[in-house]
Each structure stands twice: as C-alpha cells, then as structure tokens.
Coordinates of C-alpha atoms and ligand atoms in Angstrom, one line a residue:
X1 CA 8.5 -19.5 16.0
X2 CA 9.1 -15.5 15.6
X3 CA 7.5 -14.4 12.3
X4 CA 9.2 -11.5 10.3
X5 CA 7.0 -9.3 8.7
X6 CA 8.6 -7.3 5.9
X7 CA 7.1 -4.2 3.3
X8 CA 8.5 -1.8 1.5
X9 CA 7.2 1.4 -0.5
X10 CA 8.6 3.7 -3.3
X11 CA 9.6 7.2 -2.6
X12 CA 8.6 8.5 -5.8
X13 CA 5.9 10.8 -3.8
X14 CA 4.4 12.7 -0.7
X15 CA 2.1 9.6 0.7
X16 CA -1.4 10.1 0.2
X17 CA -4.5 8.9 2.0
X18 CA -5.1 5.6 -0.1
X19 CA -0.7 4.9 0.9
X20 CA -1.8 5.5 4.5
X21 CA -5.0 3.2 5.1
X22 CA -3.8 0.6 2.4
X23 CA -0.4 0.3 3.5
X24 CA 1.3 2.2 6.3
X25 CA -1.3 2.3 8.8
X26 CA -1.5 -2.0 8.6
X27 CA 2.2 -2.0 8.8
X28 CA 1.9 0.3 11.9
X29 CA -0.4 -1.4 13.5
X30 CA 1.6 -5.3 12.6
X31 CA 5.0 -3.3 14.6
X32 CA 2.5 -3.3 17.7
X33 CA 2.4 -7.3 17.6
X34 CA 4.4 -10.0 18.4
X35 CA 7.7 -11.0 15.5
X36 CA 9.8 -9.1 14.1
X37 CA 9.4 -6.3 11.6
X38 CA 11.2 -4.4 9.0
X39 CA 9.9 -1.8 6.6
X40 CA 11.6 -0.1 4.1
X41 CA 11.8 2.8 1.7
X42 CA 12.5 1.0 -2.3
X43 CA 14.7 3.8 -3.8
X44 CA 16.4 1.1 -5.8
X45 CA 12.9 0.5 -7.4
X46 CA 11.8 4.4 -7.7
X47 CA 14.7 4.2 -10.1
X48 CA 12.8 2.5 -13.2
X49 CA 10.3 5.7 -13.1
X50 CA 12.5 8.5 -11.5
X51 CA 15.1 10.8 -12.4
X52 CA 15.4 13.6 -9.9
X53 CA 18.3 12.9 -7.7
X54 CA 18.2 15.8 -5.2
X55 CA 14.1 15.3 -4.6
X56 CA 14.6 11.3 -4.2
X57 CA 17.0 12.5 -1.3
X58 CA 14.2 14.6 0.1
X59 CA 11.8 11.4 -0.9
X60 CA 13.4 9.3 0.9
X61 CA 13.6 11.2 4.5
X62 CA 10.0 12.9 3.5
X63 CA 9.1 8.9 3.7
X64 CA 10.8 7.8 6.4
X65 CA 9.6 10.8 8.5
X66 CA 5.9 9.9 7.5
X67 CA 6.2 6.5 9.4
X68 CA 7.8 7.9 12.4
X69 CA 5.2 10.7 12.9
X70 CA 2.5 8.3 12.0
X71 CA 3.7 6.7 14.9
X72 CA 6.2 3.6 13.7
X73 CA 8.4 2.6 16.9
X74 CA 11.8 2.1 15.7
X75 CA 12.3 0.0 18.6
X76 CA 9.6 -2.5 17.4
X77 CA 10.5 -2.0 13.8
X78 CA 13.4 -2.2 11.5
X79 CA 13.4 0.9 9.2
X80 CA 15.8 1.5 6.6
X81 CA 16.5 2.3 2.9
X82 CA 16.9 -0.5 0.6
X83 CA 20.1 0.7 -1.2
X84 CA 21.7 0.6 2.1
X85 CA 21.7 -3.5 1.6
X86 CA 23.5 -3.8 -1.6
X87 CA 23.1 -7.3 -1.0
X88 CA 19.5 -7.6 -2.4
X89 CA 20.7 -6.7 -5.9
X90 CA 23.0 -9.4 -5.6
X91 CA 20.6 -11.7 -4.9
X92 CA 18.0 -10.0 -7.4
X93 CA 20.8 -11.3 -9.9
X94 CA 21.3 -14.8 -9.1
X95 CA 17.3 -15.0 -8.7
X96 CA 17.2 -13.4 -12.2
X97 CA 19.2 -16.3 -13.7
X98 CA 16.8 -18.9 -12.6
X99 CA 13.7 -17.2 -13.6
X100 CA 11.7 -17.5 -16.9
X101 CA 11.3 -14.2 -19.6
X102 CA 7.6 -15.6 -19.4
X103 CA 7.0 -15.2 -15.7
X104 CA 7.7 -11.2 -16.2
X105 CA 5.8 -11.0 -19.0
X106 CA 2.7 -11.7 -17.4
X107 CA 3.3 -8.8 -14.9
X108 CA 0.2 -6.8 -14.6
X109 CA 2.2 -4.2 -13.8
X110 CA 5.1 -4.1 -16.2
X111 CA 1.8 -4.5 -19.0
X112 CA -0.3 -1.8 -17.4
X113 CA 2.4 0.7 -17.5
X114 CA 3.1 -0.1 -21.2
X115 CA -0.5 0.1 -22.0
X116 CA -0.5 3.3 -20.4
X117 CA 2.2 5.0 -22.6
X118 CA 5.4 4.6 -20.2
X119 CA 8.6 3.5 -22.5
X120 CA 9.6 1.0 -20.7
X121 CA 13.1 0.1 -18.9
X122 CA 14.9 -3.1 -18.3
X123 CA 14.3 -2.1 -15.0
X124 CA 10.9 -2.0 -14.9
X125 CA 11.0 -5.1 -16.6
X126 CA 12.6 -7.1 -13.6
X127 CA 11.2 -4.7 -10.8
X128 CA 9.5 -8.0 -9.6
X129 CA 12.6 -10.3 -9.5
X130 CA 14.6 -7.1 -7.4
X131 CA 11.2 -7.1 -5.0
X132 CA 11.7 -11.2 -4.8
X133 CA 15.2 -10.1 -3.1
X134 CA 13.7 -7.3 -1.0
X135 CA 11.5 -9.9 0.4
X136 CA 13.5 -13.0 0.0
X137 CA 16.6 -11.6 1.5
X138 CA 15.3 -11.5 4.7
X139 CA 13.9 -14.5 5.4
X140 CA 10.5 -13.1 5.3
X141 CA 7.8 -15.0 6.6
X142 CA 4.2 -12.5 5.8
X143 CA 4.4 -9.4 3.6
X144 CA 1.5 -7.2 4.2
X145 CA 0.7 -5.3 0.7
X146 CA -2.1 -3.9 -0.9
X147 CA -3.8 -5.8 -3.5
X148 CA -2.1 -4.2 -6.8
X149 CA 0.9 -6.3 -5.2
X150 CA -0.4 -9.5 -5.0
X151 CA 1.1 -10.6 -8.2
X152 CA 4.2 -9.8 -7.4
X153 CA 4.7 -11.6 -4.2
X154 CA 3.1 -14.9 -6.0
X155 CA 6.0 -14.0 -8.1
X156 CA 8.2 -14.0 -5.5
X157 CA 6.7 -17.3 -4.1
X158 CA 7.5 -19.0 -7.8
X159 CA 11.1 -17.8 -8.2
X160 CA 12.4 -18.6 -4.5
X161 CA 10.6 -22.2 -5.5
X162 CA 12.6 -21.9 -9.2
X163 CA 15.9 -21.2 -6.8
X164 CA 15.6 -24.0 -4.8
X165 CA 14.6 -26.9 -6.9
X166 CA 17.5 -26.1 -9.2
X167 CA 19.9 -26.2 -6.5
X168 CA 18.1 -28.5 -4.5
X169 CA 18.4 -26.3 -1.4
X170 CA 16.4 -24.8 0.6
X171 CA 17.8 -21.2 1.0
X172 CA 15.0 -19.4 0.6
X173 CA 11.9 -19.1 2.5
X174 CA 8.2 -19.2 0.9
X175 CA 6.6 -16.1 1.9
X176 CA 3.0 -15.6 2.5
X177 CA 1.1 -12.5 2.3
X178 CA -1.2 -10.4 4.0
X179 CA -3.9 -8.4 2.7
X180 CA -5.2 -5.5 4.0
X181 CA -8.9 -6.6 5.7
X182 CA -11.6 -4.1 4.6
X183 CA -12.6 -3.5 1.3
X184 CA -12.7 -0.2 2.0
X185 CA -8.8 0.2 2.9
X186 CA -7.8 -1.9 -0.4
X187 CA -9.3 0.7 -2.8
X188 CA -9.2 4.5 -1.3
X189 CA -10.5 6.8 -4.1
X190 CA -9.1 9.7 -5.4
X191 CA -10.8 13.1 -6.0
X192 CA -12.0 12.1 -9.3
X193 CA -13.6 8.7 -8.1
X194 CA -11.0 6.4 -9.3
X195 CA -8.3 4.6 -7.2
X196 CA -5.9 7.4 -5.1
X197 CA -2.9 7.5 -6.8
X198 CA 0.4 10.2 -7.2
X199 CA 0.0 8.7 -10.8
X200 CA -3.3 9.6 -11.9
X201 CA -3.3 13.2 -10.1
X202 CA -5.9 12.5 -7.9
X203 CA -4.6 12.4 -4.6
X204 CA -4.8 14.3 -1.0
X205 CA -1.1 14.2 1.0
X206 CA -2.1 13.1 4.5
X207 CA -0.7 16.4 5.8
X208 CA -2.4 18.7 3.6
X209 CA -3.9 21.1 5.3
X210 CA -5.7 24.2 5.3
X211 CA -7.2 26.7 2.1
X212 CA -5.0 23.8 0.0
X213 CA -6.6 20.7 1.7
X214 CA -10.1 23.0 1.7
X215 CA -9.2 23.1 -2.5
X216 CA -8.5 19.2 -3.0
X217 CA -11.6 18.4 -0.9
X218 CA -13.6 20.6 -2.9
X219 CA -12.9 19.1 -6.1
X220 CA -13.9 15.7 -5.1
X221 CA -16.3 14.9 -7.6
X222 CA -20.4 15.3 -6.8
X223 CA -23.2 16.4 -9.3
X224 CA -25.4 18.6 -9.2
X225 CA -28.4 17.9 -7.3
X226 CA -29.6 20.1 -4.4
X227 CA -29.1 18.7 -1.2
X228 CA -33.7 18.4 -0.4
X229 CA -33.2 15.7 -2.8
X230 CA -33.0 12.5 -1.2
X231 CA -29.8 10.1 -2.5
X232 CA -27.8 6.9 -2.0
X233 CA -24.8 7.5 -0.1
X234 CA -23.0 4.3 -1.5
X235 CA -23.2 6.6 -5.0
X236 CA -21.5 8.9 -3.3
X237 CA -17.1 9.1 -3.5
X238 CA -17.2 11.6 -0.5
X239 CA -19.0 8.6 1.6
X240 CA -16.3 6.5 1.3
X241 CA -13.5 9.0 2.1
X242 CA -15.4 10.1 5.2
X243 CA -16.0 6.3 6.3
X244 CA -12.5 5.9 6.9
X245 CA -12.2 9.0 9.8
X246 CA -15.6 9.4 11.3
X247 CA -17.0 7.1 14.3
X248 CA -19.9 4.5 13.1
X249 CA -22.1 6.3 15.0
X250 CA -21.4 9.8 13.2
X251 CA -21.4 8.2 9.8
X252 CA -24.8 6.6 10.0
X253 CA -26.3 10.0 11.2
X254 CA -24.7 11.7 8.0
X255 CA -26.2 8.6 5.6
X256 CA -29.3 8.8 7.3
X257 CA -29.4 12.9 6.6
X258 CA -28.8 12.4 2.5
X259 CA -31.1 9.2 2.1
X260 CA -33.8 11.4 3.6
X261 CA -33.2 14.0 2.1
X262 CA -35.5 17.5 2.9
X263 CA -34.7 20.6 4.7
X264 CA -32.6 19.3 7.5
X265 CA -30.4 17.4 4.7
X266 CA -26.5 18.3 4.5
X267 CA -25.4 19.8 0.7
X268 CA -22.1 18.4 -0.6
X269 CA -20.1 21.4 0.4
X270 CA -21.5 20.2 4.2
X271 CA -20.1 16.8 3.7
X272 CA -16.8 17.7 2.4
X273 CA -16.4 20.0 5.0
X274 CA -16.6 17.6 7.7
X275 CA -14.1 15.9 5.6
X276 CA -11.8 18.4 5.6
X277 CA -11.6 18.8 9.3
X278 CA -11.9 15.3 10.1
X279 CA -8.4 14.6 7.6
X280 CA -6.7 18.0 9.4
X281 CA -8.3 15.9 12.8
X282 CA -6.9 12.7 12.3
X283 CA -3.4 13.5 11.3
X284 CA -3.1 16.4 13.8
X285 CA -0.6 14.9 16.2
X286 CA 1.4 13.4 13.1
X287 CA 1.9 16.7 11.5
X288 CA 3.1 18.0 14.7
X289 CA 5.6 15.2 14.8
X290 CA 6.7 15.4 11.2
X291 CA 7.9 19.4 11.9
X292 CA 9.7 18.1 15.1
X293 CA 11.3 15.2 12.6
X294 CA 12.4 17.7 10.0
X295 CA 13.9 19.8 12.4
X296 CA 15.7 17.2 13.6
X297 CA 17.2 15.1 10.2
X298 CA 20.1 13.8 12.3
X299 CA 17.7 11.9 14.4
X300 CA 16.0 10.1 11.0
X301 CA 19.1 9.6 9.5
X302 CA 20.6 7.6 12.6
X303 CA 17.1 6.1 12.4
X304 CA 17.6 4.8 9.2
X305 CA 21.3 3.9 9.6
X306 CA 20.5 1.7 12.7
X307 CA 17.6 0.2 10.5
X308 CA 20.0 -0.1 8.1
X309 CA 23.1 -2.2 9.6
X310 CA 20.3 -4.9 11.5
X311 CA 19.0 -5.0 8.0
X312 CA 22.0 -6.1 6.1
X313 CA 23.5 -8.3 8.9
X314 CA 20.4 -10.4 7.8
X315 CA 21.2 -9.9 4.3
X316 CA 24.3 -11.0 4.1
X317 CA 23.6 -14.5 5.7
X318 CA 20.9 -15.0 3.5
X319 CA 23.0 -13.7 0.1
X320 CA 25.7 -15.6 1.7
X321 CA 23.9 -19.3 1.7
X322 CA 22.8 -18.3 -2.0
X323 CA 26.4 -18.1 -3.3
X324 CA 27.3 -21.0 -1.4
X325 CA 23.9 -23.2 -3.3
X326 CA 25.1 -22.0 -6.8
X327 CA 28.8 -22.6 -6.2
X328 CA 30.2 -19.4 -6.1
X329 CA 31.7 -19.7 -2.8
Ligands
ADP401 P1 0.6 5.1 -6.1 O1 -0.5 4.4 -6.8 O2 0.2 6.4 -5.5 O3 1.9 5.2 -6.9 P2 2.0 3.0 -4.7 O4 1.8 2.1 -5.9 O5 3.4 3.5 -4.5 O6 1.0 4.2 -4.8 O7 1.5 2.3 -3.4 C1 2.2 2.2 -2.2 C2 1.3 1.4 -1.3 O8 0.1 2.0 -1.0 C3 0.9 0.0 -1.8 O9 1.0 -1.0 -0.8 C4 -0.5 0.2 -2.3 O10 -1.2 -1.0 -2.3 C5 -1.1 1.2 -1.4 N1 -2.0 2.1 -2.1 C6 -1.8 2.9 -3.1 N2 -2.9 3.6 -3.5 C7 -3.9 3.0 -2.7 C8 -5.3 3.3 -2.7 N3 -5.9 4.2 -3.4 N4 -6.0 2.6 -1.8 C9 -5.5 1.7 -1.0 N5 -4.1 1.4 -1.0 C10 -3.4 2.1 -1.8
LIG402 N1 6.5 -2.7 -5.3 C1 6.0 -2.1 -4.0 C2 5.1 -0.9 -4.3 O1 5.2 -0.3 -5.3 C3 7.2 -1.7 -3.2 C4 8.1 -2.8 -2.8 C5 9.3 -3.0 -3.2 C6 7.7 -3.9 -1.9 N2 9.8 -4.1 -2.6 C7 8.9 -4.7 -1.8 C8 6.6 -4.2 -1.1 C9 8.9 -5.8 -1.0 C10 6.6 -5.3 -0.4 C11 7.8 -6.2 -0.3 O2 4.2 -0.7 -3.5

C-alpha cells in the first residue's frame, strides 16, 4: 500500500534554522522515498495571527521558494497553498460539528498564546479542527511535525474517530505521525538560548548572510570567561548550533579544544565564526537557487497551481464522501 505523507507550515515568516532542521529538511528528505507526498503552505491558518495582506502574498511565494531551493522535487512532491482547496474548510466545518468545546480547550497551544498576552480569535480557537481537515482531507496516512504539534494531530486522530462513530462510516483515515529523530533537530535554539522562534525574536533566516548573519551570530548568548579557561561544551548554545552543520569529526576536535582549555583553546568569537561560515556554507547552493526562483515567479506560481489542482482532486473525493455520511448529498 502507497503511504501519503502530508505537512504544512504557516507563512507568517522568513524560515529560520530551527523551521529548516525541525521540519523542512525531514520533509525533504521523506519526498526522496517511496509514497506519495504533499506539503503545503497554511495561509488559511496564518490568518488567526496575521493581518498584512500584501506581505502574506510575498509569504507565501517567499515559502514556497524556500522548499524548492532547499531542494523539494515537485515531481516527487505535491506543493501547493491551502486556500487553493477550499474544500478543507468545508470539511473543517462538518468536523467542527462533531467535536467537543472541551477537546479545544485543552489545546496547548490555543492556552499558551492566551497565557502569553494574544487576544484571542475564534480562529485560533478552532485552528486544530481546520488542521484536522488539512490532514484529514487527504487521506493522510503519516504527518511528519515537530513536537509542539503533536497535540494537534492526536487531535486530529480523536475528531476523525468522533466523525466516524457518529455516522458509523469510515470516511476518514486515522493518521499517524512522525517525529523528527534527533533530539537535537526537535529543539533548535535561538540566539538567546531558548527555542528558535519568529515569535520570540530570536531567530537566524537560513539565508542570512554576511555583516547581518556576522551580527545575529554574534549575539548568540556566551559569558564572559576567557577562552584558557577550560568549559563544558554541552553548557554551551553555540555547541548545539554548530552540531547541526559541522562533520563529527570537526565537532569533536572543537569540544575537545574548550574542555581543555589553555593557549591553543578557541574564544567564543572563534566558535561563532566557524558558525557563521558554516550557515553561509550549508545553504550556499539554496541561496543561489532562491535568486534564480525569484526571478522567475511564473515558474513557482505554476508550481503551486499544479500542486494545487492534484491537491483538490483528492479533496473533493474525500469532502465529497463526508457530505454523503452526514446526509447532505
Ligand atoms: P515559529 O515558532 O518560528 O513560529 P512554527 O511554529 O511556524 O515556527 O513552526 C513551523 C515548523 O518548524 C514546525 O513543524 C515546528 O515544529 C518547526 N520548528 C519551529 N521552531 C523550531 C525549533 N526551534 N526547533 C525545531 N523545530 C522547530
Ligand atoms: N499548525 C502547523 C504549524 O504551525 C501548520 C499546519 C497546518 C500543519 N496544517 C497542518 C502541519 C497539517 C501538519 C499538518 O506548524
């Protein structure tokens, strides 16, 4: 049996380095393998937070052009934007109907936000039950997330099981989903320490590059102790940024240097400037790719429009079988 992967991320931002190991690169990588895979950019769901209509536009390419120059084939991958498949918000309404206030209360999410100050929306309220569609809607066997969207696809797991049993059906599929392996990749920090996010000002765009990306990397937080004195390089935020570009071998030599401390030992301005060069490194070929891409926004836009009408072919069966269960066809 062919599996379908499906993800999907907000454009409410230029993608940072946590967006790129924790998400895109997995879902990269998944396009390479056997089953079918579709990806997509949630502009319905920037919507709860965003209000900028003429920078979502540029969002929305700005994000689509990231996974092509990062290297998504959209031969072996479905890419599209999810308000081209009105569908899903039908469905998000007859899955709204058959799930519980109390199920969306206990959103992490939804509670974070309003601990954190944001008034919140309906919207934001019932982001999970319009996510249930994304995923739902496509017959969706594994969505690969990162791990702040666990609850949500449990969530989705619940209300495709509330939709059947009431109709005693079995229109929608029970995902499963797929975590990203290393520890590492699950929780990139940000400058100051804390998880990357565009939300807490923290973060480094993967195509940052030059006296700007030399600026970021210089802030990343360190203390002041002068680089004879020996130290543990797990203590250290700049450690777990370099880990995710440098070859084992490299890496070790650097720990090695700070544990030891002495003469020979690399100061922090050392370490984040092998971090710098090793970001501008790794995303070299990409930022070559994403000029060519912007150049060229015909060629994304019939990208996304192909992505597009294979998506909501498969939409409409699925939202099609849905009516039929509830007895509105
Ligand atoms: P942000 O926190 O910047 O708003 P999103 O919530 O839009 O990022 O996340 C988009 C995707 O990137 C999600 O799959 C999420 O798990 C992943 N992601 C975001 N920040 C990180 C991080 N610091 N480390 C690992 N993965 C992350
Ligand atoms: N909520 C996800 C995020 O913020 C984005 C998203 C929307 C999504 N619909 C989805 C992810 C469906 C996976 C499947 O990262």
């Amino acid at each position: 049996m062919v599996k379908t992967h499906l993800s999907g991320i907000q454009p409410s931002g230029l993608l940072h380095l946590g967006n790129y190991f924790g998400a895109i690169r997995q879902h990269i990588a998944l396009s390479e393998q056997d089953g079918e895979h579709f990806y997509f950019i949630a502009d319905y769901h920037s919507l709860t937070s965003f209000r900028d209509a003429e920078r979502l536009r540029e969002l929305v390419r700005e994000t689509a052009i990231t996974y092509l120059a990062c290297g998504l084939d959209p031969e072996k991958a479905v890419l599209w934007r999810q308000s081209d498949v009105p569908e899903v918000t039908e469905i998000q309404w007859l899955l709204s109907t058959v799930t519980g206030m109390g199920l969306l209360e206990r959103a992490h999410s939804f509670k974070d936000k309003v601990a954190n100050g944001v008034k919140p929306n309906v919207g934001l309220f019932t982001y999970p039950i319009l996510m249930a569609a994304d995923i739902l809607a496509y017959d969706s066997d594994v969505v690969p997330v990162g791990k702040d969207q666990v609850q949500h696809v449990e969530m989705t797991q619940d209300i495709a099981g509330y939709f059947n049993r009431n109709y005693n059906t079995e229109v929608f599929k029970r995902p499963e989903m797929l975590l990203a392996k290393s520890e590492s990749m699950q929780k990139v920090p940000g400058i100051d320490g804390q998880k990357m996010s565009k939300s807490y000002g923290n973060d480094i765009w993967i195509f940052e590059e030059g006296k700007k990306l030399k600026k970021l990397v210089g802030k990343i937080v360190t203390d002041s102790r002068p680089p004879e004195e020996p130290k543990d390089p797990s203590e250290l935020f700049v450690f777990d940024l370099l880990a995710l570009f440098l070859e084992a071998d490299e890496l070790a030599d650097w720990k090695t240097k700070v544990e030891a401390g002495g003469v020979d030992a690399p100061g922090y301005g050392h370490l984040k400037m092998r971090l710098k060069d090793a970001i501008e490194e790794h995303f070299a070929e990409a930022r070559e790719k994403r000029l060519e891409l912007l150049a060229n926004p015909k060629v994304v836009d019939d990208i996304l429009a192909a992505g597009a009408d294979k998506a909501r072919a498969r939409a409409r069966e699925v939202r099609d079988r849905a009516l039929h269960a509830c007895g509105l066809r």
